[in-house]
Coordinates of C-alpha atoms in Angstrom, one line a residue:
X1 CA -39.5 -39.5 30.3
X2 CA -42.6 -39.9 32.4
X3 CA -45.5 -42.0 31.0
X4 CA -47.8 -39.1 31.5
X5 CA -46.1 -37.1 28.7
X6 CA -47.0 -39.8 26.2
X7 CA -50.6 -40.1 27.5
X8 CA -51.1 -36.4 26.9
X9 CA -49.2 -35.6 23.8
X10 CA -49.6 -38.7 21.6
X11 CA -53.2 -37.7 20.7
X12 CA -51.9 -34.2 19.9
X13 CA -49.2 -35.6 17.7
X14 CA -51.7 -37.9 16.0
X15 CA -54.0 -34.9 15.4
X16 CA -51.2 -32.9 13.9
X17 CA -50.1 -35.7 11.5
X18 CA -53.6 -36.6 10.3
X19 CA -54.7 -32.9 10.1
X20 CA -51.7 -31.4 8.3
X21 CA -50.2 -34.4 6.5
X22 CA -53.3 -36.5 5.8
X23 CA -53.3 -35.5 2.1
X24 CA -49.8 -36.7 1.7
X25 CA -49.9 -40.0 3.7
X26 CA -53.4 -41.0 2.7
X27 CA -56.6 -41.8 4.6
X28 CA -55.6 -45.3 5.7
X29 CA -52.3 -44.1 7.2
X30 CA -54.2 -41.3 9.1
X31 CA -56.6 -43.8 10.5
X32 CA -53.9 -46.2 11.6
X33 CA -51.7 -43.5 13.2
X34 CA -54.5 -41.8 15.1
X35 CA -56.0 -45.1 16.3
X36 CA -52.5 -46.5 17.2
X37 CA -51.4 -43.4 19.1
X38 CA -54.7 -43.1 21.0
X39 CA -54.6 -46.8 21.9
X40 CA -51.0 -46.5 23.2
X41 CA -52.3 -43.6 25.3
X42 CA -55.1 -45.8 26.6
X43 CA -52.8 -48.6 27.6
X44 CA -50.4 -46.2 29.4
X45 CA -53.5 -44.7 31.2
X46 CA -54.5 -48.1 32.5
X47 CA -50.9 -48.6 33.8
X48 CA -51.0 -45.2 35.6
X49 CA -54.5 -46.2 37.0
X50 CA -53.0 -49.4 38.3
X51 CA -50.1 -47.6 40.0
X52 CA -52.7 -45.3 41.7
X53 CA -54.7 -48.4 42.9
X54 CA -51.7 -50.4 43.9
X55 CA -49.3 -47.8 45.3
X56 CA -51.5 -44.7 45.9
X57 CA -49.4 -43.0 43.3
X58 CA -49.7 -39.2 43.0
X59 CA -47.7 -36.8 40.9
X60 CA -47.8 -33.3 39.6
X61 CA -45.5 -32.9 36.6
X62 CA -44.8 -29.3 35.7
X63 CA -44.3 -29.1 31.9
X64 CA -43.6 -25.4 31.9
X65 CA -44.5 -22.0 33.4
X66 CA -47.5 -20.7 31.5
X67 CA -48.3 -17.3 33.1
X68 CA -46.3 -15.4 35.7
X69 CA -47.6 -11.9 36.3
X70 CA -47.9 -10.4 39.8
X71 CA -49.6 -12.9 42.0
X72 CA -50.9 -14.9 39.0
X73 CA -48.5 -17.8 38.7
X74 CA -49.9 -20.6 36.5
X75 CA -48.1 -23.7 35.3
X76 CA -48.9 -26.1 32.5
X77 CA -48.9 -29.4 34.3
X78 CA -50.0 -33.0 34.4
X79 CA -51.7 -33.7 37.8
X80 CA -52.1 -37.4 38.6
X81 CA -54.2 -38.5 41.5
X82 CA -57.1 -41.0 41.9
X83 CA -59.7 -38.7 40.3
X84 CA -57.6 -37.8 37.2
X85 CA -56.4 -41.4 36.8
X86 CA -60.1 -42.6 36.5
X87 CA -60.8 -39.9 33.9
X88 CA -57.7 -40.7 32.0
X89 CA -58.8 -44.3 31.6
X90 CA -62.4 -43.3 30.6
X91 CA -61.2 -40.7 28.1
X92 CA -58.4 -42.6 26.4
X93 CA -60.1 -46.0 26.4
X94 CA -63.4 -44.8 24.9
X95 CA -61.5 -42.5 22.5
X96 CA -59.3 -45.4 21.2
X97 CA -62.3 -47.6 20.7
X98 CA -64.1 -44.8 18.8
X99 CA -61.1 -44.2 16.6
X100 CA -61.0 -47.9 15.7
X101 CA -64.8 -48.0 15.1
X102 CA -64.6 -44.9 12.9
X103 CA -62.3 -46.8 10.5
X104 CA -65.3 -48.9 9.5
X105 CA -68.1 -46.3 10.0
X106 CA -66.4 -43.5 8.1
X107 CA -64.9 -45.7 5.4
X108 CA -66.8 -44.0 2.5
X109 CA -66.3 -40.4 3.7
X110 CA -63.9 -38.5 1.6
X111 CA -62.7 -36.3 4.5
X112 CA -62.0 -39.0 7.1
X113 CA -58.4 -37.8 7.7
X114 CA -59.8 -34.5 8.9
X115 CA -62.3 -36.4 11.0
X116 CA -59.7 -38.5 12.7
X117 CA -57.6 -35.4 13.4
X118 CA -60.6 -33.8 15.1
X119 CA -61.2 -36.9 17.3
X120 CA -57.5 -36.9 18.4
X121 CA -57.5 -33.2 19.0
X122 CA -60.7 -33.6 21.1
X123 CA -59.0 -36.3 23.1
X124 CA -55.9 -34.1 23.8
X125 CA -58.2 -31.2 24.9
X126 CA -60.1 -33.5 27.3
X127 CA -56.8 -34.9 28.7
X128 CA -55.6 -31.3 29.3
X129 CA -58.8 -30.6 31.2
X130 CA -58.6 -33.6 33.5
X131 CA -54.9 -33.4 34.3
X132 CA -54.9 -29.7 35.1
X133 CA -53.8 -28.5 38.6
X134 CA -55.3 -25.0 38.1
X135 CA -58.5 -23.4 36.9
X136 CA -56.9 -21.7 33.9
X137 CA -55.6 -24.9 32.3
X138 CA -59.0 -26.5 33.1
X139 CA -60.7 -23.7 31.3
X140 CA -58.3 -24.1 28.3
X141 CA -59.2 -27.8 28.0
X142 CA -62.9 -26.9 28.7
X143 CA -63.0 -24.5 25.7
X144 CA -60.8 -26.9 23.6
X145 CA -63.4 -29.7 23.9
X146 CA -66.1 -27.1 23.1
X147 CA -64.3 -26.1 20.0
X148 CA -63.7 -29.7 18.8
X149 CA -67.3 -30.6 19.5
X150 CA -68.3 -27.7 17.2
X151 CA -66.0 -29.1 14.5
X152 CA -67.3 -32.7 15.0
X153 CA -71.0 -31.9 15.3
X154 CA -70.8 -29.8 12.1
X155 CA -68.4 -32.2 10.3
X156 CA -70.9 -32.8 7.5
X157 CA -71.0 -29.1 6.9
X158 CA -73.0 -29.4 3.7
X159 CA -76.0 -30.4 5.8
X160 CA -77.8 -27.3 7.0
X161 CA -79.1 -29.2 10.1
X162 CA -75.5 -30.2 11.1
X163 CA -74.3 -26.5 10.8
X164 CA -77.3 -25.3 12.9
X165 CA -76.7 -28.0 15.5
X166 CA -73.0 -27.1 15.8
X167 CA -73.8 -23.4 16.2
X168 CA -76.5 -24.2 18.8
X169 CA -74.1 -26.3 20.8
X170 CA -71.5 -23.6 20.7
X171 CA -73.8 -20.8 21.7
X172 CA -75.6 -22.7 24.5
X173 CA -72.3 -23.7 26.0
X174 CA -71.1 -20.1 25.9
X175 CA -73.9 -19.3 28.4
X176 CA -72.6 -21.8 30.8
X177 CA -69.0 -20.9 30.1
X178 CA -69.7 -17.3 31.0
X179 CA -70.8 -18.4 34.5
X180 CA -67.7 -20.6 34.7
X181 CA -65.4 -17.7 33.8
X182 CA -67.0 -15.5 36.3
X183 CA -66.4 -18.1 39.0
X184 CA -62.7 -18.3 38.1
X185 CA -62.4 -14.5 38.2
X186 CA -64.1 -14.5 41.6
X187 CA -61.7 -17.2 42.9
X188 CA -58.7 -15.2 41.8
X189 CA -60.2 -12.0 43.3
X190 CA -60.8 -13.6 46.7
X191 CA -57.7 -15.9 47.0
X192 CA -55.1 -14.3 44.7
X193 CA -54.5 -17.6 43.0
X194 CA -56.2 -20.1 40.7
X195 CA -54.1 -23.2 41.6
X196 CA -56.3 -25.9 43.1
X197 CA -54.3 -26.7 46.3
X198 CA -53.7 -23.0 47.2
X199 CA -57.4 -22.2 46.7
X200 CA -58.6 -25.3 48.6
X201 CA -56.4 -24.6 51.6
X202 CA -57.9 -21.1 52.0
X203 CA -61.6 -22.2 51.8
X204 CA -62.2 -23.0 55.5
X205 CA -61.0 -19.5 56.5
X206 CA -63.2 -17.9 53.9
X207 CA -66.4 -19.9 54.4
X208 CA -68.3 -17.0 56.1
X209 CA -67.0 -14.2 53.9
X210 CA -69.6 -12.1 52.1
X211 CA -69.3 -10.3 48.8
X212 CA -71.5 -7.8 46.9
X213 CA -72.6 -9.2 43.5
X214 CA -75.0 -7.3 41.4
X215 CA -75.9 -5.1 44.4
X216 CA -76.7 -8.1 46.6
X217 CA -74.8 -9.3 49.6
X218 CA -74.0 -13.0 49.1
X219 CA -71.8 -15.7 50.7
X220 CA -68.7 -15.8 48.6
X221 CA -68.4 -19.6 48.7
X222 CA -72.0 -20.1 47.7
X223 CA -71.6 -17.7 44.8
X224 CA -68.4 -19.4 43.6
X225 CA -70.0 -22.8 43.7
X226 CA -73.1 -21.6 41.8
X227 CA -71.1 -19.9 39.1
X228 CA -68.9 -23.0 38.6
X229 CA -72.0 -25.2 38.5
X230 CA -73.6 -23.0 35.8
X231 CA -70.5 -23.9 33.7
X232 CA -71.1 -27.6 34.6
X233 CA -74.7 -27.3 33.6
X234 CA -73.9 -26.1 30.1
X235 CA -71.2 -28.7 29.4
X236 CA -73.1 -31.6 31.0
X237 CA -76.5 -30.6 29.4
X238 CA -78.5 -30.1 32.6
X239 CA -82.0 -28.8 32.3
X240 CA -82.3 -25.2 31.0
X241 CA -78.9 -25.6 29.2
X242 CA -79.6 -29.0 27.8
X243 CA -81.2 -28.1 24.4
X244 CA -77.9 -28.5 22.4
X245 CA -77.4 -32.2 23.3
X246 CA -80.2 -33.9 21.3
X247 CA -79.5 -31.7 18.2
X248 CA -75.8 -32.6 18.4
X249 CA -76.9 -36.0 17.1
X250 CA -76.5 -34.5 13.6
X251 CA -72.8 -35.3 13.8
X252 CA -71.5 -38.7 12.8
X253 CA -72.4 -41.5 15.3
X254 CA -68.7 -42.0 16.6
X255 CA -68.9 -38.3 17.7
X256 CA -72.0 -39.1 19.7
X257 CA -70.2 -42.0 21.4
X258 CA -67.1 -40.0 22.2
X259 CA -68.5 -36.6 23.1
X260 CA -72.0 -37.2 24.3
X261 CA -71.6 -40.5 26.1
X262 CA -68.4 -40.8 28.0
X263 CA -66.1 -37.7 27.8
X264 CA -67.1 -34.1 27.2
X265 CA -70.5 -34.2 28.8
X266 CA -69.0 -35.7 32.0
X267 CA -66.6 -32.7 32.3
X268 CA -69.2 -30.9 34.4
X269 CA -69.5 -33.8 36.8
X270 CA -65.7 -33.9 37.0
X271 CA -65.6 -30.2 37.8
X272 CA -68.0 -30.5 40.7
X273 CA -66.1 -33.5 42.1
X274 CA -62.7 -31.9 41.6
X275 CA -64.0 -28.8 43.5
X276 CA -65.5 -30.9 46.4
X277 CA -63.3 -29.1 48.9
X278 CA -65.2 -25.9 47.9
X279 CA -68.7 -27.5 47.6
X280 CA -68.5 -29.2 51.0
X281 CA -68.7 -25.6 52.5
X282 CA -71.8 -24.7 50.5
X283 CA -75.0 -26.6 51.4
X284 CA -77.0 -24.2 49.2
X285 CA -75.0 -25.1 46.1
X286 CA -75.2 -28.8 46.9
X287 CA -79.0 -28.6 47.3
X288 CA -79.3 -26.7 44.0
X289 CA -77.1 -29.4 42.3
X290 CA -79.4 -32.1 43.8
X291 CA -82.6 -30.4 42.5
X292 CA -81.2 -29.7 39.1
X293 CA -79.8 -33.2 38.8
X294 CA -83.0 -35.1 39.7
X295 CA -85.1 -32.7 37.6
X296 CA -82.9 -33.3 34.6
X297 CA -83.0 -37.1 35.2
X298 CA -86.8 -37.1 35.2
X299 CA -87.2 -34.6 32.4
X300 CA -84.9 -36.4 30.0
X301 CA -86.3 -39.9 30.7
X302 CA -89.8 -38.7 30.1
X303 CA -88.9 -37.1 26.8
X304 CA -87.1 -40.2 25.6
X305 CA -90.4 -42.2 25.9
X306 CA -91.8 -40.3 23.0
X307 CA -88.9 -40.0 20.6
X308 CA -88.4 -42.1 17.5
X309 CA -84.9 -41.1 16.4
X310 CA -82.6 -43.9 17.7
X311 CA -79.7 -41.5 18.5
X312 CA -81.9 -38.9 20.2
X313 CA -83.4 -41.5 22.5
X314 CA -79.9 -42.5 23.6
X315 CA -78.9 -38.8 23.8
X316 CA -81.8 -38.1 26.2
X317 CA -80.8 -41.2 28.1
X318 CA -77.3 -39.6 28.5
X319 CA -78.9 -36.4 29.7
X320 CA -80.9 -38.4 32.3
X321 CA -77.9 -40.4 33.6
X322 CA -75.9 -37.2 33.9
X323 CA -78.7 -36.0 36.2
X324 CA -78.1 -39.1 38.4
X325 CA -74.4 -38.2 38.6
X326 CA -75.2 -34.7 39.7
X327 CA -77.7 -35.5 42.3
X328 CA -75.2 -38.0 43.7
X329 CA -72.7 -35.2 44.0
X330 CA -75.4 -33.0 45.4
X331 CA -76.0 -35.3 48.3
X332 CA -72.3 -35.4 49.0
X333 CA -71.6 -38.8 47.4
X334 CA -68.9 -37.6 45.1
X335 CA -67.3 -41.0 44.8
X336 CA -70.6 -42.6 43.8
X337 CA -71.0 -39.9 41.1
X338 CA -67.6 -40.9 39.7
X339 CA -68.5 -44.6 39.9
X340 CA -71.6 -44.0 37.8
X341 CA -69.5 -41.9 35.4
X342 CA -67.1 -44.7 35.1
X343 CA -69.6 -47.5 34.5
X344 CA -71.8 -45.3 32.3
X345 CA -69.0 -44.6 29.9
X346 CA -68.9 -48.3 28.9
X347 CA -72.6 -49.1 28.4
X348 CA -73.5 -45.7 26.9
X349 CA -70.6 -45.8 24.4
X350 CA -71.7 -49.3 23.6
X351 CA -75.3 -48.2 22.9
X352 CA -74.2 -45.2 20.8
X353 CA -71.8 -47.3 18.7
X354 CA -74.4 -50.1 18.5
X355 CA -76.9 -47.6 17.2
X356 CA -74.3 -46.5 14.7
X357 CA -74.0 -50.2 13.6
X358 CA -77.8 -50.3 13.2
X359 CA -77.8 -47.0 11.2
X360 CA -75.0 -48.3 9.1
X361 CA -76.9 -51.5 8.3
X362 CA -80.1 -49.5 7.5
X363 CA -78.3 -47.1 5.1
X364 CA -78.5 -44.1 7.4
X365 CA -82.1 -44.6 8.6
X366 CA -82.5 -43.4 12.2
X367 CA -86.2 -43.7 12.8
X368 CA -86.9 -46.8 14.9
X369 CA -90.5 -47.0 13.5
X370 CA -88.9 -47.8 10.1
X371 CA -87.0 -50.7 11.5
X372 CA -88.0 -54.0 13.3
X373 CA -87.6 -57.7 12.8
X374 CA -83.8 -57.8 12.3
X375 CA -82.6 -59.4 15.4
X376 CA -81.6 -62.5 13.4
X377 CA -80.2 -60.5 10.6
X378 CA -77.9 -58.4 12.8
X379 CA -77.1 -60.9 15.6
X380 CA -73.9 -59.4 16.9
X381 CA -75.2 -55.8 17.0
X382 CA -78.5 -57.1 18.7
X383 CA -76.7 -59.1 21.4
X384 CA -74.3 -56.3 22.2
X385 CA -77.0 -53.6 22.4
X386 CA -79.1 -55.9 24.6
X387 CA -76.1 -56.1 27.0
X388 CA -75.8 -52.3 26.9
X389 CA -79.5 -51.9 27.6
X390 CA -79.4 -54.3 30.5
X391 CA -76.5 -52.4 32.0
X392 CA -78.1 -49.0 31.5
X393 CA -81.4 -50.1 33.1
X394 CA -79.6 -51.4 36.1
X395 CA -80.4 -55.1 35.6
X396 CA -79.0 -57.1 38.6
X397 CA -75.3 -57.7 38.6
X398 CA -74.4 -55.7 35.5
X399 CA -72.4 -52.4 35.9
X400 CA -75.3 -50.0 36.0
X401 CA -77.0 -52.0 38.8
X402 CA -74.1 -51.3 41.2
X403 CA -73.6 -47.6 40.4
X404 CA -77.2 -46.5 39.8
X405 CA -78.6 -48.3 42.8
X406 CA -75.8 -46.9 44.9
X407 CA -76.8 -43.3 43.9
X408 CA -80.4 -44.0 45.0
X409 CA -79.4 -45.6 48.2
X410 CA -77.0 -42.8 49.2
X411 CA -79.7 -40.2 48.4
X412 CA -82.0 -42.1 50.7
X413 CA -79.4 -42.3 53.5
X414 CA -78.8 -38.6 53.3
X415 CA -81.9 -38.4 55.5
X416 CA -82.9 -34.9 54.3
X417 CA -86.1 -33.9 52.5
X418 CA -84.1 -33.3 49.4
X419 CA -82.4 -36.7 49.7
X420 CA -85.7 -38.6 50.0
X421 CA -87.2 -36.6 47.1
X422 CA -84.1 -37.4 45.0
X423 CA -84.3 -41.1 45.9
X424 CA -88.0 -41.2 44.9
X425 CA -87.3 -39.4 41.6
X426 CA -84.4 -41.8 41.0
X427 CA -86.5 -44.9 41.4
X428 CA -89.3 -43.6 39.1
X429 CA -86.7 -42.4 36.6
X430 CA -85.1 -45.9 36.6
X431 CA -88.5 -47.4 35.7
X432 CA -88.9 -44.9 32.8
X433 CA -85.3 -45.6 31.7
X434 CA -86.1 -49.3 31.5
X435 CA -89.3 -48.7 29.5
X436 CA -87.8 -46.4 26.9
X437 CA -84.7 -48.5 26.6
X438 CA -86.6 -51.7 25.9
X439 CA -88.9 -49.8 23.6
X440 CA -85.8 -48.9 21.5
X441 CA -84.6 -52.6 21.5
X442 CA -88.0 -54.1 20.7
X443 CA -89.0 -51.6 18.0
X444 CA -85.5 -51.8 16.4
X445 CA -85.0 -55.5 16.4
X446 CA -88.3 -57.3 17.0
X447 CA -91.8 -57.3 15.6
X448 CA -92.4 -56.9 11.8
X449 CA -89.9 -55.4 9.4
X450 CA -91.1 -51.9 8.5
X451 CA -88.6 -50.5 6.1
X452 CA -90.0 -49.9 2.6
X453 CA -86.7 -48.7 1.1
X454 CA -84.5 -51.7 1.9
X455 CA -85.0 -55.4 1.3
X456 CA -84.4 -57.3 4.5
X457 CA -82.3 -59.8 2.5
X458 CA -79.8 -57.1 1.7
X459 CA -79.3 -56.4 5.4
X460 CA -76.0 -57.5 7.0
X461 CA -74.1 -56.9 10.2
X462 CA -71.3 -54.4 10.5
X463 CA -67.6 -55.4 9.8
X464 CA -65.4 -56.7 12.6
X465 CA -63.5 -53.4 12.8
X466 CA -66.8 -52.0 14.1
X467 CA -67.9 -55.0 16.1
X468 CA -64.6 -55.4 18.0
X469 CA -64.9 -52.1 19.9
X470 CA -68.5 -53.1 20.8
X471 CA -67.2 -56.4 22.3
X472 CA -64.6 -54.6 24.5
X473 CA -67.3 -52.1 25.7
X474 CA -69.7 -55.0 26.4
X475 CA -67.1 -56.5 28.7
X476 CA -66.9 -53.2 30.6
X477 CA -70.7 -52.9 30.7
X478 CA -70.9 -56.4 32.3
X479 CA -68.0 -56.4 34.7
X480 CA -67.0 -52.8 35.5
X481 CA -69.5 -52.4 38.3
X482 CA -68.8 -55.6 40.1
X483 CA -65.0 -55.3 39.7
X484 CA -64.6 -51.7 40.9
X485 CA -67.5 -51.2 43.3
X486 CA -65.4 -51.8 46.4
X487 CA -62.6 -49.6 45.1
X488 CA -64.9 -46.7 44.2
X489 CA -67.6 -46.8 46.9
X490 CA -66.5 -49.4 49.5
X491 CA -66.5 -47.8 52.9
X492 CA -62.8 -48.3 53.9
X493 CA -61.1 -49.0 50.6
X494 CA -62.8 -46.1 48.9
X495 CA -61.5 -43.5 51.2
X496 CA -58.0 -44.9 50.9
X497 CA -58.2 -44.9 47.1
X498 CA -59.6 -41.4 46.6
X499 CA -57.2 -39.9 49.1
X500 CA -57.1 -36.2 48.9
X501 CA -58.6 -36.0 45.4
X502 CA -62.1 -35.9 47.0
X503 CA -62.9 -34.1 50.3
X504 CA -65.6 -35.3 52.7
X505 CA -66.3 -33.0 55.6
X506 CA -68.5 -35.7 57.0
X507 CA -68.0 -39.4 56.2
X508 CA -70.8 -41.0 54.2
X509 CA -73.3 -43.1 56.0
X510 CA -72.3 -46.7 56.4
X511 CA -75.9 -47.8 57.2
X512 CA -78.0 -49.8 54.8
X513 CA -81.5 -48.8 53.6
X514 CA -84.4 -51.2 54.4
X515 CA -84.4 -54.4 52.4
X516 CA -87.6 -53.5 50.6
X517 CA -86.1 -50.2 49.4
X518 CA -82.9 -52.0 48.1
X519 CA -85.1 -54.5 46.2
X520 CA -87.6 -52.0 44.8
X521 CA -85.5 -50.7 41.9
X522 CA -84.2 -54.0 40.6
X523 CA -87.7 -55.6 40.8
X524 CA -89.2 -52.7 38.8
X525 CA -86.4 -53.0 36.2
X526 CA -86.9 -56.7 35.8
X527 CA -90.8 -56.4 35.6
X528 CA -90.5 -53.7 33.0
X529 CA -88.9 -56.1 30.4
X530 CA -92.0 -58.3 29.8
X531 CA -94.2 -55.3 30.3
X532 CA -92.4 -53.4 27.5
X533 CA -92.4 -56.5 25.3
X534 CA -96.1 -56.8 25.6
X535 CA -96.6 -53.0 24.9
X536 CA -94.3 -52.6 21.9
X537 CA -94.4 -56.1 20.3
X538 CA -97.4 -58.1 21.3
X539 CA -100.1 -55.4 21.6
X540 CA -99.1 -52.3 19.8
X541 CA -102.8 -51.2 19.6
X542 CA -102.7 -50.6 23.4
X543 CA -99.9 -48.0 23.0
X544 CA -101.8 -46.3 20.2
X545 CA -104.9 -46.2 22.5
X546 CA -102.8 -44.7 25.4
X547 CA -101.4 -42.1 23.1
X548 CA -104.8 -41.1 21.7
X549 CA -106.2 -40.9 25.2
X550 CA -103.4 -38.7 26.4
X551 CA -102.7 -36.7 23.2
X552 CA -101.7 -33.5 25.0
X553 CA -99.3 -35.3 27.3
X554 CA -97.8 -37.2 24.3
X555 CA -97.3 -34.0 22.3
X556 CA -95.8 -32.4 25.5
X557 CA -93.2 -35.2 25.6
X558 CA -92.8 -35.4 21.9
X559 CA -91.9 -31.7 21.7
X560 CA -89.4 -32.0 24.6
X561 CA -91.5 -30.0 27.1
X562 CA -91.5 -27.2 24.5
X563 CA -88.1 -25.9 25.7
X564 CA -87.0 -25.2 22.1
X565 CA -90.2 -23.4 21.3
X566 CA -90.0 -21.4 24.5
X567 CA -86.4 -20.3 23.9
X568 CA -87.3 -19.5 20.2
X569 CA -90.0 -17.2 21.5
X570 CA -88.2 -15.6 24.4
X571 CA -84.6 -15.4 23.0
X572 CA -84.2 -16.1 19.3
X573 CA -87.2 -14.1 17.9
X574 CA -86.7 -11.2 20.3
X575 CA -82.9 -11.1 19.6
X576 CA -83.6 -11.3 15.8
X577 CA -86.0 -8.3 16.1
X578 CA -83.5 -6.3 18.2
X579 CA -80.8 -7.2 15.8
X580 CA -82.9 -6.2 12.8
X581 CA -83.7 -2.9 14.5
X582 CA -80.1 -2.1 15.4
X583 CA -79.0 -3.0 11.9
X584 CA -81.6 -0.9 10.1
X585 CA -81.9 2.1 12.4
X586 CA -78.5 2.3 14.1
X587 CA -76.0 0.6 11.7
X588 CA -77.5 1.5 8.3
X589 CA -79.6 4.6 9.4
X590 CA -77.0 6.4 11.5
X591 CA -73.5 4.9 11.5
X592 CA -73.4 4.1 7.7
X593 CA -75.4 7.2 6.8
X594 CA -73.2 9.7 8.6
X595 CA -70.1 7.5 8.5
X596 CA -68.6 5.7 5.6
X597 CA -71.6 6.0 3.3
X598 CA -72.1 9.7 4.1
X599 CA -68.4 10.6 3.6
X600 CA -68.2 8.7 0.3
X601 CA -71.4 10.3 -0.9
X602 CA -70.1 13.8 0.0
X603 CA -66.8 13.1 -1.8
X604 CA -68.7 11.9 -4.8
X605 CA -70.8 15.1 -4.9
X606 CA -67.7 17.3 -4.5
X607 CA -66.0 15.3 -7.2
X608 CA -68.9 15.8 -9.6
X609 CA -68.8 19.5 -8.9
X610 CA -65.0 19.8 -9.2
X611 CA -65.0 18.0 -12.5
X612 CA -66.9 20.9 -14.1
X613 CA -63.8 23.1 -13.7
X614 CA -62.0 20.7 -16.0
X615 CA -63.4 22.6 -19.1
X616 CA -60.2 23.1 -21.1
X617 CA -60.6 27.0 -21.1
X618 CA -57.5 28.8 -19.9
X619 CA -59.4 31.8 -18.5
X620 CA -61.5 29.5 -16.2
X621 CA -58.3 27.8 -14.9
X622 CA -56.8 31.3 -14.3
X623 CA -60.0 32.3 -12.4
X624 CA -59.8 29.3 -10.1
X625 CA -56.1 29.9 -9.5
X626 CA -56.9 33.6 -8.6
X627 CA -59.6 32.5 -6.1
X628 CA -57.2 30.0 -4.6
X629 CA -54.5 32.6 -4.3
X630 CA -56.9 35.0 -2.7
X631 CA -58.0 32.5 -0.1
X632 CA -54.4 31.6 0.7
X633 CA -53.4 35.3 1.0
X634 CA -56.4 36.0 3.3
X635 CA -55.4 33.1 5.5
X636 CA -51.8 34.3 5.8
X637 CA -52.9 37.9 6.7
X638 CA -55.3 36.7 9.4
X639 CA -52.7 34.4 10.8

């Protein structure tokens, strides 16, 4: 049996065992089985990735025929190429480490068997998504991870905020998924198939075809690309459809690391890169992706500056980094987008799990203003989070340095107005990223101890079952960029590695930007460290003065550009009013009144009238029978 079967189905088997048999085998057995099976899947994924690197291995294993109706012929398959092999490593490795970490983090939760089952089911859904060879299987995995994210975000269902966040994530993603579904329908309408290769082969002949959509004549390829990107915006929390991501931090911290750092939120980036043979024929869609990506990067980074919840800061950081990935894809550097996706998985999962270690030590406190002064008390967590922060900010020679700077450089080399604009935004966002990231570190670990509820002497670092996954992620955060930069974005090796999994109509520029431009971002990143230390540790009064002098700007950032309030006003309140009107006037006032309520009321009235005939007097019964006989006789005569 092929290795790929075990990679895909071991997490599903683990989810089944833990979910349905957890009560019988116990929590510890559920934790061990799910962690072991996912770890085996991760090891096998690394072996497959090595085969792809070493032998240019490709395969498309047909598990079974799924749908066969007319021209719609869809298989359930496991497609292996360079793109899916990278995603397999990211998904399974991060998932395995999150499973192991959860053994310690969720040790006091009475429902941890169910939690581990959800994690494994999520992993299976994500693997189904990335190994699909058609849009329907992709959509199945897409909706599967959405469902599992709903379960995981709302895992602590007794918390109203967790339930609200889960529902919000589900509904906002439905908006994007509606666009995605329309895109798939349009693909089938135009090409008569939804299998990748069959669709991609027909794209060049259809590039100038027009279609009428909502009464408007549009280029078919542009419309397909935009609809697919709307789906990607929802899943990857791009601006306008981003509001669910920060609220999703209500779920347990391992959920944040698995879903919102390395896997589900990158599905949108994977979709755009997978569909590069379509996007290469739509300059309009690529420009839109670039604009949305760079706007999201700037927006999320600016908002993170004013947040105090440790997990929400990292959540907005994720949102911002996803923006980088999208504008890399938008300028045609799909391989660079995947490179940043790969490196980002390590350092962002490291930061999320590190924040979980901090929260664990502070007894569920998440406000960084209630922390401080614990860098000696939590030495392992501190060192590992500093490594993650250095990688995130793009400190020279760590993983983020290679991938993030490559995005900015390729945007600059694009040579277009959009490219220059994206590069400028990218540099400024990198500076903001560095400031809010070091703000988090300095306010959490340095300065004075501010927690009134806990004695600092009672603080202790997390157990090794939680520290070990952080160590492995730290290794990736340090070395992944240097080790894989040539393979992913090297001019000659890169094209050979990606093969047919990514399509470039025009080869990427092999020029180098000016030296000053290449040095600008690293210099800003390095300078921001002592600057942040001075602001947030040495001279806190200066920050307070800046805030007081720019109160409206601070509130604007603190309230996340007022997107939630705006959506509350435009959509939530108006829909509630419309719903209340429809309920009161249409449902209760008309349907119920003349439907079930009206009929039951009429029957009740007739019953009360009919009961009066039950008087016990024979002459009244005879009278009723006579009337009935007369009516029957009249009917028969007329007939």
